[in-house]
Amino acid sequence: MDKVLMKGNEALCAAAIRGGCQFFFGYPITPQNEIPEYMSRELGRAGGTFLQAESEVAAINMVYGAAGAGARVMTSSSSPGIALKQEGISYICGAELPCVIVNISRGGPGLGGIQPSQADYFQATRGGGNGDYYLLVFAPANIQEAADLMIEAFDLADLYRMPVMILGDGMLGQMMEPVVFKERKPRDLPQKDWATTGTAGKRKPNIINSLRLDPAELENLNIRLQEKYAQLKANEVRYETHQTEDAELVFVAYGTSSRIVKNAVAVMRANGLKAGLIRPITLWPFPEQAFEELPDSLRALMSVELSHGQMIDDVKIAARGRWPVGFYGRSGGMIFTQQEIVEAGEKLLREVSHVSGV
Amino acid sequence: MSVVFEKTKGLTEKEFHYCPGCTHGIIHRLVAEVLEEMDLLGDAIGVAPVGCAVLAYDYFNCDMHEAAHGRAPAVATGVKRALPEKTVFAYQGDGDLASIGTAEIVHAAHRGENITVIFVNNAIYGMTGGQMAPTTMIGQRTTTSPFGRNAEQTGAPIRIAEMLATIEGASFIERTSVHNPVHIRKAKKAIRTAFECQQNRKGFSMVEVLSTCPTNWGMSPLASLGWVAENMIPYYPLGNFRNPDKEA
């Protein structure tokens, strides 16, 4: 397939259709409106169904219904809309149904703003709704990666019977970049023999449900979910490391803002400071392995986020006290420059040197 | 010996958890009988609510989907869009449908979603212990209207069938009751017509069924049936509010 120039939101849609998306239920909210608009235009042509719901709440419950009936289904929204969907996402996890959820996030809290932000990290990686559950969360840094991950997302959702979230931001959704749509890798996927497709008088009724009034039964579900999450941690963790081999300072950044940090690494290296980058591609499971491969030369880590520090908690867990962990962030749609990152990194290294007396 | 009457195949062997004298059991049976008589059990996907009927998925002998509180019409929409040839129904109480789920029911009707909704109105929240519902009668004492429902503070009871009948996408809307055998037969006929409507792709159909809650009304089952006739029916008139065949 040829290289095409596409807006991030539209590339996600084109990739979703290539990934086997059959149904889309959504509700308008900026900055993700190109997604429902594209799907309303193209999903029908691809043999699927687009429906604009009356609310985000209804949309995610339509997803719950269609997923339970065995369909490949997705929804998209932006931060406050994703907050509204949390009830349904929790039910979908409780009922162990596959679906894909896109969050083209914006600044908060509340109605917030519409500029790029990474303030939904907690919401995406800590479950978000009630109960003891997680989503598989991908954070693409560019449009090509967004398309690649989306093409795989429906297969992974079906494989693990759980929601997959693509967490982007307004920058990823709105900018245009060249993208090549790759063929979906064939996978052995389990039959959906649990789906409510009608018994046809040939089997016992299937029940899609998250209610378990018997505590032992509910605990068993939770144990099964934890086993699934352990498999994800073993098999699905993805990350990129950039110039960490000899680094004294390693930044940790994800999504579009990691591209600014990557530029800052180049500037620091040109100035003679050995900087590097760990870029989580899966935010959950968090790539703790990446921190086991860091060199002895490392003196500090720095979490860099478009928020006031959410991923830093996971960075500290992964660091296990071995290195000091600094932070730099902007919020509300304000985006740091590479110079800000360079200065923050240099300042951290000076502080670390002072403390250790080097 | 010939069999004169037997339990419908539309219900499982699971014993109902409903309180003695509650008419949910009758309404379950009517829905199940209609599905069996129309040969739809192998084809049907039901959606259970949150409320007293939350365990309906254990009782109906067809594929079932348990929804979040009030969201059954949205879940049914997802199922129906995925499987347009199947028969999809939601079974909801008045807290579920007339309070927390008003947006979902209104817009399912508004889209003319080709599903059937059974709306059980017993003027109270049963499962949670007898709190006031939007359908609670004026003066009715509940655990959250201990001095009787006061219209000045909490409004007058909402008439869902009439409201939905104003929506173009609503194809069949009827209010029935199950407080005596005559009305039980009429309710069954309405439920059958609603499912026929769906089979004929006429769009959204809903049957409201006035029901009892002896436990939370603080009455005997018999007195409860009388209370439906004396207090609910005068405010919630029975009858058809929308019928595609009559309009044709």
PDB file of C-alpha atoms in Angstrom, chain A residues 135-231:
ATOM      1  CA  LEU A 135      -7.218  -1.945  30.152  1.00  0.00           C
ATOM      2  CA  LEU A 136      -4.490  -2.643  27.650  1.00  0.00           C
ATOM      3  CA  VAL A 137      -3.427   0.958  26.944  1.00  0.00           C
ATOM      4  CA  PHE A 138      -1.401   1.999  23.913  1.00  0.00           C
ATOM      5  CA  ALA A 139       0.120   5.473  23.598  1.00  0.00           C
ATOM      6  CA  PRO A 140       1.284   6.051  20.015  1.00  0.00           C
ATOM      7  CA  ALA A 141       3.795   8.836  19.413  1.00  0.00           C
ATOM      8  CA  ASN A 142       3.086   9.391  15.728  1.00  0.00           C
ATOM      9  CA  ILE A 143       0.408   8.656  13.175  1.00  0.00           C
ATOM     10  CA  GLN A 144       2.156   5.650  11.663  1.00  0.00           C
ATOM     11  CA  GLU A 145       2.418   4.020  15.064  1.00  0.00           C
ATOM     12  CA  ALA A 146      -1.208   4.923  15.839  1.00  0.00           C
ATOM     13  CA  ALA A 147      -2.320   3.162  12.657  1.00  0.00           C
ATOM     14  CA  ASP A 148      -0.114   0.126  13.337  1.00  0.00           C
ATOM     15  CA  LEU A 149      -1.437  -0.275  16.877  1.00  0.00           C
ATOM     16  CA  MET A 150      -5.039   0.244  15.809  1.00  0.00           C
ATOM     17  CA  ILE A 151      -4.813  -2.473  13.151  1.00  0.00           C
ATOM     18  CA  GLU A 152      -3.781  -4.901  15.906  1.00  0.00           C
ATOM     19  CA  ALA A 153      -6.111  -3.583  18.605  1.00  0.00           C
ATOM     20  CA  PHE A 154      -9.225  -5.576  17.698  1.00  0.00           C
ATOM     21  CA  ASP A 155      -7.276  -8.845  17.554  1.00  0.00           C
ATOM     22  CA  LEU A 156      -5.723  -8.182  20.958  1.00  0.00           C
ATOM     23  CA  ALA A 157      -9.124  -7.265  22.407  1.00  0.00           C
ATOM     24  CA  ASP A 158     -10.561 -10.548  21.100  1.00  0.00           C
ATOM     25  CA  LEU A 159      -7.536 -12.538  22.255  1.00  0.00           C
ATOM     26  CA  TYR A 160      -7.745 -11.314  25.849  1.00  0.00           C
ATOM     27  CA  ARG A 161     -11.500 -10.577  25.922  1.00  0.00           C
ATOM     28  CA  MET A 162     -10.916  -7.087  27.269  1.00  0.00           C
ATOM     29  CA  PRO A 163     -10.980  -3.461  26.099  1.00  0.00           C
ATOM     30  CA  VAL A 164      -7.948  -2.016  24.372  1.00  0.00           C
ATOM     31  CA  MET A 165      -7.512   1.737  24.717  1.00  0.00           C
ATOM     32  CA  ILE A 166      -5.601   3.922  22.290  1.00  0.00           C
ATOM     33  CA  LEU A 167      -4.612   7.024  24.234  1.00  0.00           C
ATOM     34  CA  GLY A 168      -3.644   9.953  22.060  1.00  0.00           C
ATOM     35  CA  ASP A 169      -4.029  13.670  22.423  1.00  0.00           C
ATOM     36  CA  GLY A 170      -5.248  16.552  20.328  1.00  0.00           C
ATOM     37  CA  MET A 171      -1.830  16.841  18.696  1.00  0.00           C
ATOM     38  CA  LEU A 172      -1.874  13.250  17.449  1.00  0.00           C
ATOM     39  CA  GLY A 173      -5.522  13.549  16.414  1.00  0.00           C
ATOM     40  CA  GLN A 174      -5.241  16.817  14.558  1.00  0.00           C
ATOM     41  CA  MET A 175      -1.843  16.797  12.860  1.00  0.00           C
ATOM     42  CA  MET A 176      -1.164  15.257   9.453  1.00  0.00           C
ATOM     43  CA  GLU A 177       1.687  12.848   8.741  1.00  0.00           C
ATOM     44  CA  PRO A 178       2.508  10.267   6.104  1.00  0.00           C
ATOM     45  CA  VAL A 179       1.223   6.802   6.911  1.00  0.00           C
ATOM     46  CA  VAL A 180       1.371   3.372   5.285  1.00  0.00           C
ATOM     47  CA  PHE A 181      -1.401   0.967   6.227  1.00  0.00           C
ATOM     48  CA  LYS A 182       0.073  -2.460   6.799  1.00  0.00           C
ATOM     49  CA  GLU A 183      -1.610  -5.821   6.372  1.00  0.00           C
ATOM     50  CA  ARG A 184      -3.027  -7.272   9.567  1.00  0.00           C
ATOM     51  CA  LYS A 185      -0.977 -10.222  10.768  1.00  0.00           C
ATOM     52  CA  PRO A 186      -3.149 -13.326  10.912  1.00  0.00           C
ATOM     53  CA  ARG A 187      -3.639 -14.613  14.454  1.00  0.00           C
ATOM     54  CA  ASP A 188      -5.331 -17.634  15.959  1.00  0.00           C
ATOM     55  CA  LEU A 189      -8.208 -16.112  17.859  1.00  0.00           C
ATOM     56  CA  PRO A 190     -10.592 -17.950  20.173  1.00  0.00           C
ATOM     57  CA  GLN A 191     -14.137 -18.651  18.989  1.00  0.00           C
ATOM     58  CA  LYS A 192     -16.745 -16.341  20.511  1.00  0.00           C
ATOM     59  CA  ASP A 193     -18.866 -19.221  21.775  1.00  0.00           C
ATOM     60  CA  TRP A 194     -19.920 -17.038  24.722  1.00  0.00           C
ATOM     61  CA  ALA A 195     -21.671 -14.414  22.536  1.00  0.00           C
ATOM     62  CA  THR A 196     -25.418 -13.771  22.764  1.00  0.00           C
ATOM     63  CA  THR A 197     -26.324 -14.615  19.191  1.00  0.00           C
ATOM     64  CA  GLY A 198     -29.512 -16.565  19.972  1.00  0.00           C
ATOM     65  CA  THR A 199     -29.463 -20.214  21.075  1.00  0.00           C
ATOM     66  CA  ALA A 200     -31.187 -21.426  17.865  1.00  0.00           C
ATOM     67  CA  GLY A 201     -32.431 -24.169  20.221  1.00  0.00           C
ATOM     68  CA  LYS A 202     -29.020 -25.818  19.984  1.00  0.00           C
ATOM     69  CA  ARG A 203     -27.256 -24.790  23.159  1.00  0.00           C
ATOM     70  CA  LYS A 204     -27.897 -23.464  26.639  1.00  0.00           C
ATOM     71  CA  PRO A 205     -28.501 -19.708  26.826  1.00  0.00           C
ATOM     72  CA  ASN A 206     -25.421 -17.502  26.957  1.00  0.00           C
ATOM     73  CA  ILE A 207     -25.460 -14.758  29.548  1.00  0.00           C
ATOM     74  CA  ILE A 208     -23.364 -11.605  29.357  1.00  0.00           C
ATOM     75  CA  ASN A 209     -23.114 -10.315  32.878  1.00  0.00           C
ATOM     76  CA  SER A 210     -20.962  -8.562  35.438  1.00  0.00           C
ATOM     77  CA  LEU A 211     -23.187  -9.268  38.468  1.00  0.00           C
ATOM     78  CA  ARG A 212     -21.880 -11.957  40.803  1.00  0.00           C
ATOM     79  CA  LEU A 213     -23.736 -11.904  44.093  1.00  0.00           C
ATOM     80  CA  ASP A 214     -21.828 -14.907  45.442  1.00  0.00           C
ATOM     81  CA  PRO A 215     -18.581 -13.488  46.919  1.00  0.00           C
ATOM     82  CA  ALA A 216     -16.601 -16.619  46.062  1.00  0.00           C
ATOM     83  CA  GLU A 217     -17.741 -16.414  42.450  1.00  0.00           C
ATOM     84  CA  LEU A 218     -16.838 -12.713  42.261  1.00  0.00           C
ATOM     85  CA  GLU A 219     -13.438 -13.394  43.768  1.00  0.00           C
ATOM     86  CA  ASN A 220     -12.896 -16.116  41.177  1.00  0.00           C
ATOM     87  CA  LEU A 221     -13.648 -13.627  38.412  1.00  0.00           C
ATOM     88  CA  ASN A 222     -11.122 -11.214  39.901  1.00  0.00           C
ATOM     89  CA  ILE A 223      -8.504 -13.951  40.180  1.00  0.00           C
ATOM     90  CA  ARG A 224      -9.134 -14.843  36.526  1.00  0.00           C
ATOM     91  CA  LEU A 225      -8.757 -11.185  35.535  1.00  0.00           C
ATOM     92  CA  GLN A 226      -5.472 -10.987  37.428  1.00  0.00           C
ATOM     93  CA  GLU A 227      -4.223 -14.088  35.588  1.00  0.00           C
ATOM     94  CA  LYS A 228      -5.123 -12.391  32.332  1.00  0.00           C
ATOM     95  CA  TYR A 229      -3.258  -9.244  33.408  1.00  0.00           C
ATOM     96  CA  ALA A 230      -0.212 -11.378  34.271  1.00  0.00           C
ATOM     97  CA  GLN A 231      -0.297 -12.755  30.710  1.00  0.00           C
TER      98      GLN A 231
END
